[in-house]
Amino acid sequence: MFQWLNGPGTAFRDPLPGSTNYLNAYDPQGNLIRARGSAAPGRRSDKDTPENEAKEENKDGSESASGRNEFEQNIASGRPIPKEQADDLIPFPMNRQFRSQPVLSEELRDEIYRRIAEENKTVRTVSTELGVEMNRVGAVFRLKSIEHQWTREGKPLATPYARAVNAMLPRTAYDSNPKAVPPHHEPINDLPVHSATIRQLFHPVPESMHFNRESAAKAFDRNLLPADKRIPHPELIELARLTSENRGRSDIPNARRQELEKEEAAILNMKREQNARHEAATKKVDTSRWQFRFENIKVESVGKDGRGRGGVGARYGIPPQDRKKGQIKIPTRVE
């Protein structure tokens, strides 16, 4: 064990700054594979076994020491270290299907908070500009608000622990240079799965009918919007159209941006009014420990089938009928 700690294990005792330090990024001699210019000769493969690695570790340690010294010389001379590849982000060598996903860097989280708090930008706008999903943008803003509040109140923060954890994980960096490429942390326009689309559906249509996304949405539910209107950022469709016409982001009319801001403001106002009406219709009784809330409920709100959204309580164990035996799944007529 001490032979490994004094040899290949030195790379893990003195971790590489600004990078992950997973086992799969090093060869059995403790040399960083991507720092040698070619990852192919030393990259571990699925054929590598613990027995073969043990044989490599029992070899003379001169190669490991020379490789480590050469690597330290490259760091001292200021030569850039290549960025991690996909195989470098495997923390468990025996589980090659798992790769560590990047997290938001501290600079990117601060920029998200600054754009919302200081520039008064919406969550949708910040998500589009920085390539971070809207739910994550909202979570970062709320946590950063709590962090600033604790700092004003003088409460201690676990900053050393956060720095240590962030140093172990891949991070999405942020460059404050206006000419830099905007970061892209994750897909931001994934289509959410609607409950009306999880069942099997056989919907025959005439051959002369143009069946598009709107037709598919109406086939599942008459009130279901098409996919291009249910995505989190429908405005990116217009941007993609302008890009295909060899036009940039700056060519988007200002009227379109103002229209998006008005739509977001209208949605926020509608939610505030709904919450205000709900609070006004709720009777509250405060006790020494609890607050009881009473609402007027109508039995007819459950609907004819008993599955209405306005019903009382959560009704579990009511699966769709499309997989039940004896149910006719093939359409019997064409409308």
C-alpha atoms as a printed R data frame, in Angstrom:
    type eleno elety resid chain resno       x      y       z
1   ATOM     1    CA   MET     A     1   0.000  0.000   0.000
2   ATOM     2    CA   PHE     A     2   2.773  2.428   0.942
3   ATOM     3    CA   GLN     A     3   4.531  1.599  -2.312
4   ATOM     4    CA   TRP     A     4   1.405  2.700  -4.209
5   ATOM     5    CA   LEU     A     5   1.003  5.814  -2.029
6   ATOM     6    CA   ASN     A     6   4.588  6.881  -2.685
7   ATOM     7    CA   GLY     A     7   4.312  6.043  -6.387
8   ATOM     8    CA   PRO     A     8   1.112  6.359  -8.460
9   ATOM     9    CA   GLY     A     9  -0.878  7.492  -5.426
10  ATOM    10    CA   THR     A    10   1.102 10.742  -5.242
11  ATOM    11    CA   ALA     A    11  -1.199 12.166  -7.924
12  ATOM    12    CA   PHE     A    12  -4.155 11.775  -5.569
13  ATOM    13    CA   ARG     A    13  -2.337 12.998  -2.461
14  ATOM    14    CA   ASP     A    14  -1.486 16.225  -4.297
15  ATOM    15    CA   PRO     A    15  -4.569 16.759  -6.504
16  ATOM    16    CA   LEU     A    16  -4.390 18.608  -9.782
17  ATOM    17    CA   PRO     A    17  -5.698 22.179  -9.316
18  ATOM    18    CA   GLY     A    18  -8.557 23.325 -11.516
19  ATOM    19    CA   SER     A    19  -9.458 19.826 -12.699
20  ATOM    20    CA   THR     A    20 -11.109 16.622 -11.584
21  ATOM    21    CA   ASN     A    21  -8.876 13.961 -10.110
22  ATOM    22    CA   TYR     A    22 -10.579 10.669 -10.922
23  ATOM    23    CA   LEU     A    23  -8.812  7.314 -11.159
24  ATOM    24    CA   ASN     A    24  -9.699  6.803 -14.793
25  ATOM    25    CA   ALA     A    25  -7.764  9.928 -15.823
26  ATOM    26    CA   TYR     A    26  -4.442  8.296 -14.847
27  ATOM    27    CA   ASP     A    27  -2.611  5.247 -16.106
28  ATOM    28    CA   PRO     A    28  -1.431  2.498 -13.687
29  ATOM    29    CA   GLN     A    29   1.882  4.361 -13.251
30  ATOM    30    CA   GLY     A    30   0.099  7.515 -11.995
31  ATOM    31    CA   ASN     A    31   0.658  9.623 -15.129
32  ATOM    32    CA   LEU     A    32  -2.088 11.922 -16.372
33  ATOM    33    CA   ILE     A    33  -3.135 10.426 -19.687
34  ATOM    34    CA   ARG     A    34  -4.415 13.579 -21.386
35  ATOM    35    CA   ALA     A    35  -1.229 15.496 -20.501
36  ATOM    36    CA   ARG     A    36   0.854 13.239 -22.760
37  ATOM    37    CA   GLY     A    37  -0.759 14.592 -25.929
38  ATOM    38    CA   SER     A    38  -2.454 11.306 -26.911
39  ATOM    39    CA   ALA     A    39  -4.993  9.501 -24.801
40  ATOM    40    CA   ALA     A    40  -5.053  6.332 -26.881
41  ATOM    41    CA   PRO     A    41  -1.889  4.529 -25.630
42  ATOM    42    CA   GLY     A    42  -2.683  4.792 -21.922
43  ATOM    43    CA   ARG     A    43  -6.449  4.995 -21.921
44  ATOM    44    CA   ARG     A    44  -8.073  2.266 -19.928
45  ATOM    45    CA   SER     A    45 -10.355 -0.043 -21.799
46  ATOM    46    CA   ASP     A    46 -13.008 -2.517 -20.836
47  ATOM    47    CA   LYS     A    47 -10.415 -5.283 -21.168
48  ATOM    48    CA   ASP     A    48  -8.385 -3.868 -18.277
49  ATOM    49    CA   THR     A    49  -8.682 -6.048 -15.205
50  ATOM    50    CA   PRO     A    50  -7.440 -5.621 -11.645
51  ATOM    51    CA   GLU     A    51  -4.948 -8.432 -12.249
52  ATOM    52    CA   ASN     A    52  -3.396 -6.605 -15.216
53  ATOM    53    CA   GLU     A    53  -3.290 -3.363 -13.273
54  ATOM    54    CA   ALA     A    54  -1.610 -5.118 -10.367
55  ATOM    55    CA   LYS     A    55   1.074 -6.413 -12.748
56  ATOM    56    CA   GLU     A    56   1.665 -2.907 -14.012
57  ATOM    57    CA   GLU     A    57   1.957 -1.576 -10.459
58  ATOM    58    CA   ASN     A    58   4.583 -4.210  -9.600
59  ATOM    59    CA   LYS     A    59   6.863 -2.951 -12.363
60  ATOM    60    CA   ASP     A    60   9.779 -0.621 -11.756
61  ATOM    61    CA   GLY     A    61   8.590  2.773 -10.513
62  ATOM    62    CA   SER     A    62  11.157  4.743 -12.532
63  ATOM    63    CA   GLU     A    63   8.656  5.326 -15.337
64  ATOM    64    CA   SER     A    64   6.085  6.692 -12.882
65  ATOM    65    CA   ALA     A    65   8.592  9.014 -11.247
66  ATOM    66    CA   SER     A    66   9.910 10.302 -14.570
67  ATOM    67    CA   GLY     A    67   6.397 10.863 -15.899
68  ATOM    68    CA   ARG     A    68   5.394 12.671 -12.710
69  ATOM    69    CA   ASN     A    69   8.496 14.884 -12.846
70  ATOM    70    CA   GLU     A    70   7.828 15.737 -16.490
71  ATOM    71    CA   PHE     A    71   4.219 16.579 -15.673
72  ATOM    72    CA   GLU     A    72   5.262 18.841 -12.788
73  ATOM    73    CA   GLN     A    73   7.739 20.581 -15.078
74  ATOM    74    CA   ASN     A    74   4.963 21.264 -17.575
75  ATOM    75    CA   ILE     A    75   2.804 22.791 -14.830
76  ATOM    76    CA   ALA     A    76   5.697 24.911 -13.559
77  ATOM    77    CA   SER     A    77   6.471 26.181 -17.070
78  ATOM    78    CA   GLY     A    78   2.868 27.375 -17.484
79  ATOM    79    CA   ARG     A    79   1.889 24.986 -20.255
80  ATOM    80    CA   PRO     A    80  -1.881 24.563 -20.493
81  ATOM    81    CA   ILE     A    81  -3.350 21.251 -19.378
82  ATOM    82    CA   PRO     A    82  -5.863 19.735 -21.807
83  ATOM    83    CA   LYS     A    83  -9.488 19.813 -20.721
84  ATOM    84    CA   GLU     A    84 -11.046 16.642 -19.374
85  ATOM    85    CA   GLN     A    85 -12.367 14.186 -21.917
86  ATOM    86    CA   ALA     A    86 -15.371 11.929 -21.488
87  ATOM    87    CA   ASP     A    87 -13.254  9.051 -20.185
88  ATOM    88    CA   ASP     A    88 -11.605 11.336 -17.621
89  ATOM    89    CA   LEU     A    89 -14.983 11.929 -15.940
90  ATOM    90    CA   ILE     A    90 -15.488  8.314 -14.812
91  ATOM    91    CA   PRO     A    91 -15.068  8.336 -11.009
92  ATOM    92    CA   PHE     A    92 -15.593  4.572 -10.642
93  ATOM    93    CA   PRO     A    93 -13.378  2.523 -12.995
94  ATOM    94    CA   MET     A    94 -15.563 -0.579 -12.641
95  ATOM    95    CA   ASN     A    95 -18.695  1.372 -13.661
96  ATOM    96    CA   ARG     A    96 -17.792  2.830 -17.030
97  ATOM    97    CA   GLN     A    97 -21.385  3.767 -17.865
98  ATOM    98    CA   PHE     A    98 -21.480  6.514 -15.215
99  ATOM    99    CA   ARG     A    99 -19.873  9.861 -15.979
100 ATOM   100    CA   SER     A   100 -19.810 12.767 -13.595
101 ATOM   101    CA   GLN     A   101 -22.017 15.621 -14.807
102 ATOM   102    CA   PRO     A   102 -20.819 19.236 -14.553
103 ATOM   103    CA   VAL     A   103 -22.149 21.639 -11.953
104 ATOM   104    CA   LEU     A   104 -22.481 25.415 -12.089
105 ATOM   105    CA   SER     A   105 -19.314 27.262 -11.152
106 ATOM   106    CA   GLU     A   106 -19.440 29.917  -8.452
107 ATOM   107    CA   GLU     A   107 -18.872 32.655 -11.049
108 ATOM   108    CA   LEU     A   108 -21.829 31.435 -13.123
109 ATOM   109    CA   ARG     A   109 -24.107 31.300 -10.086
110 ATOM   110    CA   ASP     A   110 -23.113 34.854  -9.137
111 ATOM   111    CA   GLU     A   111 -23.839 36.009 -12.688
112 ATOM   112    CA   ILE     A   112 -27.292 34.420 -12.612
113 ATOM   113    CA   TYR     A   113 -28.105 36.232  -9.376
114 ATOM   114    CA   ARG     A   114 -26.703 39.530 -10.653
115 ATOM   115    CA   ARG     A   115 -28.736 39.517 -13.856
116 ATOM   116    CA   ILE     A   116 -31.985 38.840 -12.012
117 ATOM   117    CA   ALA     A   117 -31.428 41.016  -8.935
118 ATOM   118    CA   GLU     A   118 -29.577 43.983 -10.484
119 ATOM   119    CA   GLU     A   119 -30.595 43.980 -14.151
120 ATOM   120    CA   ASN     A   120 -34.206 42.903 -13.388
121 ATOM   121    CA   LYS     A   121 -34.158 40.255 -16.091
122 ATOM   122    CA   THR     A   122 -36.690 37.450 -16.073
123 ATOM   123    CA   VAL     A   123 -35.839 33.834 -15.375
124 ATOM   124    CA   ARG     A   124 -36.690 32.930 -18.970
125 ATOM   125    CA   THR     A   125 -34.297 35.535 -20.360
126 ATOM   126    CA   VAL     A   126 -31.419 34.488 -18.105
127 ATOM   127    CA   SER     A   127 -32.028 30.840 -18.971
128 ATOM   128    CA   THR     A   128 -31.765 31.620 -22.680
129 ATOM   129    CA   GLU     A   129 -28.657 33.791 -22.324
130 ATOM   130    CA   LEU     A   130 -26.639 31.438 -20.086
131 ATOM   131    CA   GLY     A   131 -27.887 28.049 -21.264
132 ATOM   132    CA   VAL     A   132 -29.252 26.965 -17.864
133 ATOM   133    CA   GLU     A   133 -32.672 25.379 -17.392
134 ATOM   134    CA   MET     A   134 -35.302 27.693 -15.898
135 ATOM   135    CA   ASN     A   135 -35.930 25.585 -12.793
136 ATOM   136    CA   ARG     A   136 -32.224 25.609 -12.034
137 ATOM   137    CA   VAL     A   137 -32.047 29.384 -12.586
138 ATOM   138    CA   GLY     A   138 -34.865 29.884 -10.105
139 ATOM   139    CA   ALA     A   139 -33.210 27.569  -7.569
140 ATOM   140    CA   VAL     A   140 -29.867 29.380  -7.897
141 ATOM   141    CA   PHE     A   141 -31.538 32.750  -7.376
142 ATOM   142    CA   ARG     A   142 -33.390 31.576  -4.274
143 ATOM   143    CA   LEU     A   143 -30.287 29.981  -2.722
144 ATOM   144    CA   LYS     A   144 -28.149 33.015  -3.540
145 ATOM   145    CA   SER     A   145 -30.764 35.260  -1.929
146 ATOM   146    CA   ILE     A   146 -30.570 33.170   1.236
147 ATOM   147    CA   GLU     A   147 -26.776 33.310   1.105
148 ATOM   148    CA   HIS     A   148 -26.781 37.118   0.878
149 ATOM   149    CA   GLN     A   149 -29.333 37.290   3.686
150 ATOM   150    CA   TRP     A   150 -27.184 35.108   5.945
151 ATOM   151    CA   THR     A   151 -24.151 37.243   5.132
152 ATOM   152    CA   ARG     A   152 -26.010 40.383   6.191
153 ATOM   153    CA   GLU     A   153 -27.152 38.682   9.389
154 ATOM   154    CA   GLY     A   154 -23.628 37.515  10.175
155 ATOM   155    CA   LYS     A   155 -24.407 33.810  10.000
156 ATOM   156    CA   PRO     A   156 -21.467 31.516   9.130
157 ATOM   157    CA   LEU     A   157 -21.344 29.889   5.691
158 ATOM   158    CA   ALA     A   158 -19.821 26.536   4.745
159 ATOM   159    CA   THR     A   159 -17.599 28.175   2.134
160 ATOM   160    CA   PRO     A   160 -14.535 25.892   2.588
161 ATOM   161    CA   TYR     A   161 -16.731 22.816   2.266
162 ATOM   162    CA   ALA     A   162 -18.393 24.181  -0.886
163 ATOM   163    CA   ARG     A   163 -15.009 24.977  -2.454
164 ATOM   164    CA   ALA     A   164 -13.710 21.490  -1.646
165 ATOM   165    CA   VAL     A   165 -16.757 19.807  -3.204
166 ATOM   166    CA   ASN     A   166 -16.673 22.030  -6.305
167 ATOM   167    CA   ALA     A   167 -12.985 21.244  -6.788
168 ATOM   168    CA   MET     A   168 -13.821 17.540  -7.100
169 ATOM   169    CA   LEU     A   169 -16.485 17.954  -9.791
170 ATOM   170    CA   PRO     A   170 -16.450 19.210 -13.388
171 ATOM   171    CA   ARG     A   171 -17.790 22.744 -13.611
172 ATOM   172    CA   THR     A   172 -19.387 24.945 -16.251
173 ATOM   173    CA   ALA     A   173 -17.242 28.051 -16.231
174 ATOM   174    CA   TYR     A   174 -18.330 31.599 -16.991
175 ATOM   175    CA   ASP     A   175 -16.234 34.145 -18.879
176 ATOM   176    CA   SER     A   176 -17.130 37.777 -18.227
177 ATOM   177    CA   ASN     A   177 -15.598 38.874 -21.532
178 ATOM   178    CA   PRO     A   178 -18.436 40.218 -23.748
179 ATOM   179    CA   LYS     A   179 -16.831 38.607 -26.805
180 ATOM   180    CA   ALA     A   180 -16.658 35.180 -25.190
181 ATOM   181    CA   VAL     A   181 -18.970 32.374 -26.222
182 ATOM   182    CA   PRO     A   182 -21.957 32.135 -23.834
183 ATOM   183    CA   PRO     A   183 -21.910 29.047 -21.616
184 ATOM   184    CA   HIS     A   184 -24.184 26.103 -22.318
185 ATOM   185    CA   HIS     A   185 -24.688 24.064 -19.188
186 ATOM   186    CA   GLU     A   186 -27.572 21.801 -20.218
187 ATOM   187    CA   PRO     A   187 -30.480 21.481 -22.672
188 ATOM   188    CA   ILE     A   188 -33.006 24.189 -21.837
189 ATOM   189    CA   ASN     A   189 -35.826 23.385 -24.262
190 ATOM   190    CA   ASP     A   190 -36.772 19.799 -23.455
191 ATOM   191    CA   LEU     A   191 -40.440 19.040 -23.976
192 ATOM   192    CA   PRO     A   192 -42.188 18.217 -20.671
193 ATOM   193    CA   VAL     A   193 -44.183 14.988 -20.577
194 ATOM   194    CA   HIS     A   194 -47.896 15.704 -20.299
195 ATOM   195    CA   SER     A   195 -50.119 13.268 -18.440
196 ATOM   196    CA   ALA     A   196 -52.433 13.024 -21.459
197 ATOM   197    CA   THR     A   197 -49.605 11.688 -23.665
198 ATOM   198    CA   ILE     A   198 -48.481  8.721 -21.552
199 ATOM   199    CA   ARG     A   199 -51.199  6.375 -22.752
200 ATOM   200    CA   GLN     A   200 -51.294  4.299 -25.902
201 ATOM   201    CA   LEU     A   201 -53.368  5.800 -28.663
202 ATOM   202    CA   PHE     A   202 -54.529  4.477 -32.049
203 ATOM   203    CA   HIS     A   203 -55.838  7.419 -34.027
204 ATOM   204    CA   PRO     A   204 -56.711  6.667 -37.683
205 ATOM   205    CA   VAL     A   205 -56.745  9.584 -40.091
206 ATOM   206    CA   PRO     A   206 -57.563  9.855 -43.795
207 ATOM   207    CA   GLU     A   207 -54.655  9.694 -46.203
208 ATOM   208    CA   SER     A   208 -55.478 13.137 -47.572
209 ATOM   209    CA   MET     A   209 -55.277 14.767 -44.123
210 ATOM   210    CA   HIS     A   210 -52.209 16.808 -43.165
211 ATOM   211    CA   PHE     A   211 -51.387 15.422 -39.713
212 ATOM   212    CA   ASN     A   212 -49.069 17.846 -37.899
213 ATOM   213    CA   ARG     A   213 -48.106 18.605 -34.292
214 ATOM   214    CA   GLU     A   214 -51.352 20.432 -33.600
215 ATOM   215    CA   SER     A   215 -53.351 17.456 -34.885
216 ATOM   216    CA   ALA     A   216 -51.334 15.105 -32.670
217 ATOM   217    CA   ALA     A   217 -52.010 17.275 -29.626
218 ATOM   218    CA   LYS     A   218 -55.751 17.375 -30.320
219 ATOM   219    CA   ALA     A   219 -55.769 13.595 -30.731
220 ATOM   220    CA   PHE     A   220 -54.528 13.163 -27.163
221 ATOM   221    CA   ASP     A   221 -56.648 15.929 -25.640
222 ATOM   222    CA   ARG     A   222 -58.726 18.674 -27.176
223 ATOM   223    CA   ASN     A   223 -57.216 21.230 -24.794
224 ATOM   224    CA   LEU     A   224 -53.600 20.106 -25.247
225 ATOM   225    CA   LEU     A   225 -51.263 22.592 -26.926
226 ATOM   226    CA   PRO     A   226 -48.838 21.444 -29.644
227 ATOM   227    CA   ALA     A   227 -45.233 20.694 -28.832
228 ATOM   228    CA   ASP     A   228 -43.831 23.947 -30.219
229 ATOM   229    CA   LYS     A   229 -46.046 25.885 -27.776
230 ATOM   230    CA   ARG     A   230 -45.440 23.704 -24.720
231 ATOM   231    CA   ILE     A   231 -41.644 23.879 -24.744
232 ATOM   232    CA   PRO     A   232 -40.067 26.169 -22.117
233 ATOM   233    CA   HIS     A   233 -38.631 28.583 -24.721
234 ATOM   234    CA   PRO     A   234 -40.936 28.897 -27.744
235 ATOM   235    CA   GLU     A   235 -39.145 32.116 -28.715
236 ATOM   236    CA   LEU     A   236 -36.105 30.043 -29.728
237 ATOM   237    CA   ILE     A   237 -38.072 28.762 -32.713
238 ATOM   238    CA   GLU     A   238 -38.086 32.280 -34.126
239 ATOM   239    CA   LEU     A   239 -34.376 32.565 -33.389
240 ATOM   240    CA   ALA     A   240 -33.685 29.300 -35.222
241 ATOM   241    CA   ARG     A   241 -35.634 30.569 -38.214
242 ATOM   242    CA   LEU     A   242 -33.596 33.771 -38.311
243 ATOM   243    CA   THR     A   243 -30.375 31.797 -37.942
244 ATOM   244    CA   SER     A   244 -31.314 29.584 -40.882
245 ATOM   245    CA   GLU     A   245 -31.769 32.760 -42.911
246 ATOM   246    CA   ASN     A   246 -28.177 33.800 -42.059
247 ATOM   247    CA   ARG     A   247 -29.350 36.394 -39.575
248 ATOM   248    CA   GLY     A   248 -28.048 36.777 -36.029
249 ATOM   249    CA   ARG     A   249 -29.610 37.236 -32.635
250 ATOM   250    CA   SER     A   250 -29.393 41.024 -32.949
251 ATOM   251    CA   ASP     A   251 -31.824 40.928 -35.877
252 ATOM   252    CA   ILE     A   252 -34.715 39.864 -33.676
253 ATOM   253    CA   PRO     A   253 -37.111 42.809 -33.637
254 ATOM   254    CA   ASN     A   254 -37.375 44.713 -30.384
255 ATOM   255    CA   ALA     A   255 -41.139 44.482 -30.665
256 ATOM   256    CA   ARG     A   256 -40.859 40.697 -30.356
257 ATOM   257    CA   ARG     A   257 -38.802 41.011 -27.179
258 ATOM   258    CA   GLN     A   258 -41.257 43.489 -25.725
259 ATOM   259    CA   GLU     A   259 -44.085 41.137 -26.603
260 ATOM   260    CA   LEU     A   260 -42.380 38.303 -24.725
261 ATOM   261    CA   GLU     A   261 -41.889 40.529 -21.704
262 ATOM   262    CA   LYS     A   262 -45.561 41.519 -21.782
263 ATOM   263    CA   GLU     A   263 -46.598 37.862 -21.987
264 ATOM   264    CA   GLU     A   264 -44.426 36.968 -19.005
265 ATOM   265    CA   ALA     A   265 -45.796 39.939 -17.030
266 ATOM   266    CA   ALA     A   266 -49.374 38.892 -17.877
267 ATOM   267    CA   ILE     A   267 -48.689 35.340 -16.690
268 ATOM   268    CA   LEU     A   268 -47.211 36.604 -13.426
269 ATOM   269    CA   ASN     A   269 -50.182 38.900 -12.838
270 ATOM   270    CA   MET     A   270 -52.609 36.066 -13.538
271 ATOM   271    CA   LYS     A   271 -50.831 33.825 -11.024
272 ATOM   272    CA   ARG     A   272 -50.859 36.581  -8.415
273 ATOM   273    CA   GLU     A   273 -54.589 37.115  -8.918
274 ATOM   274    CA   GLN     A   274 -55.258 33.383  -8.646
275 ATOM   275    CA   ASN     A   275 -53.262 33.179  -5.424
276 ATOM   276    CA   ALA     A   276 -55.060 36.250  -4.070
277 ATOM   277    CA   ARG     A   277 -58.485 34.756  -4.842
278 ATOM   278    CA   HIS     A   278 -57.457 31.452  -3.291
279 ATOM   279    CA   GLU     A   279 -56.238 33.160  -0.126
280 ATOM   280    CA   ALA     A   280 -59.409 35.263   0.080
281 ATOM   281    CA   ALA     A   281 -61.624 32.157  -0.218
282 ATOM   282    CA   THR     A   282 -59.661 30.274   2.450
283 ATOM   283    CA   LYS     A   283 -60.708 30.593   6.075
284 ATOM   284    CA   LYS     A   284 -57.756 30.512   8.483
285 ATOM   285    CA   VAL     A   285 -57.895 29.596  12.137
286 ATOM   286    CA   ASP     A   286 -54.705 30.226  14.099
287 ATOM   287    CA   THR     A   287 -53.872 28.270  17.216
288 ATOM   288    CA   SER     A   288 -50.872 28.340  19.494
289 ATOM   289    CA   ARG     A   289 -49.064 25.836  17.311
290 ATOM   290    CA   TRP     A   290 -50.883 25.308  14.019
291 ATOM   291    CA   GLN     A   291 -52.872 27.191  11.429
292 ATOM   292    CA   PHE     A   292 -55.934 25.398  10.116
293 ATOM   293    CA   ARG     A   293 -57.141 26.312   6.625
294 ATOM   294    CA   PHE     A   294 -60.699 25.572   5.475
295 ATOM   295    CA   GLU     A   295 -62.007 25.798   1.912
296 ATOM   296    CA   ASN     A   296 -65.474 25.401   0.423
297 ATOM   297    CA   ILE     A   297 -65.562 22.288  -1.750
298 ATOM   298    CA   LYS     A   298 -68.251 21.172  -4.189
299 ATOM   299    CA   VAL     A   299 -68.865 17.493  -4.796
300 ATOM   300    CA   GLU     A   300 -69.611 18.150  -8.480
301 ATOM   301    CA   SER     A   301 -66.024 19.390  -9.016
302 ATOM   302    CA   VAL     A   302 -64.756 15.811  -9.400
303 ATOM   303    CA   GLY     A   303 -66.537 15.517 -12.746
304 ATOM   304    CA   LYS     A   304 -68.554 12.694 -14.223
305 ATOM   305    CA   ASP     A   305 -65.702 10.195 -14.142
306 ATOM   306    CA   GLY     A   306 -64.455 11.175 -10.681
307 ATOM   307    CA   ARG     A   307 -61.068 12.325 -11.986
308 ATOM   308    CA   GLY     A   308 -61.607 16.074 -12.179
309 ATOM   309    CA   ARG     A   309 -58.727 18.335 -11.213
310 ATOM   310    CA   GLY     A   310 -60.952 20.236  -8.806
311 ATOM   311    CA   GLY     A   311 -61.693 17.175  -6.731
312 ATOM   312    CA   VAL     A   312 -60.749 16.781  -3.092
313 ATOM   313    CA   GLY     A   313 -57.650 14.838  -2.207
314 ATOM   314    CA   ALA     A   314 -55.348 12.739  -4.355
315 ATOM   315    CA   ARG     A   315 -56.821  9.654  -5.982
316 ATOM   316    CA   TYR     A   316 -54.227  6.947  -6.549
317 ATOM   317    CA   GLY     A   317 -54.475  3.580  -8.216
318 ATOM   318    CA   ILE     A   318 -56.567  4.669 -11.219
319 ATOM   319    CA   PRO     A   319 -54.417  3.604 -14.189
320 ATOM   320    CA   PRO     A   320 -55.438  4.186 -17.794
321 ATOM   321    CA   GLN     A   321 -57.586  1.545 -19.436
322 ATOM   322    CA   ASP     A   322 -55.399  1.086 -22.518
323 ATOM   323    CA   ARG     A   323 -53.436 -1.865 -21.069
324 ATOM   324    CA   LYS     A   324 -56.329 -3.604 -19.366
325 ATOM   325    CA   LYS     A   325 -57.373 -7.000 -20.656
326 ATOM   326    CA   GLY     A   326 -60.615 -7.131 -22.559
327 ATOM   327    CA   GLN     A   327 -60.402 -3.511 -23.706
328 ATOM   328    CA   ILE     A   328 -60.680 -2.868 -27.459
329 ATOM   329    CA   LYS     A   329 -57.501 -1.029 -28.401
330 ATOM   330    CA   ILE     A   330 -57.927 -0.966 -32.195
331 ATOM   331    CA   PRO     A   331 -60.281  1.761 -33.494
332 ATOM   332    CA   THR     A   332 -63.539  0.439 -34.824
333 ATOM   333    CA   ARG     A   333 -64.497  3.509 -36.904
334 ATOM   334    CA   VAL     A   334 -62.971  6.533 -38.613
335 ATOM   335    CA   GLU     A   335 -64.464  9.918 -37.852
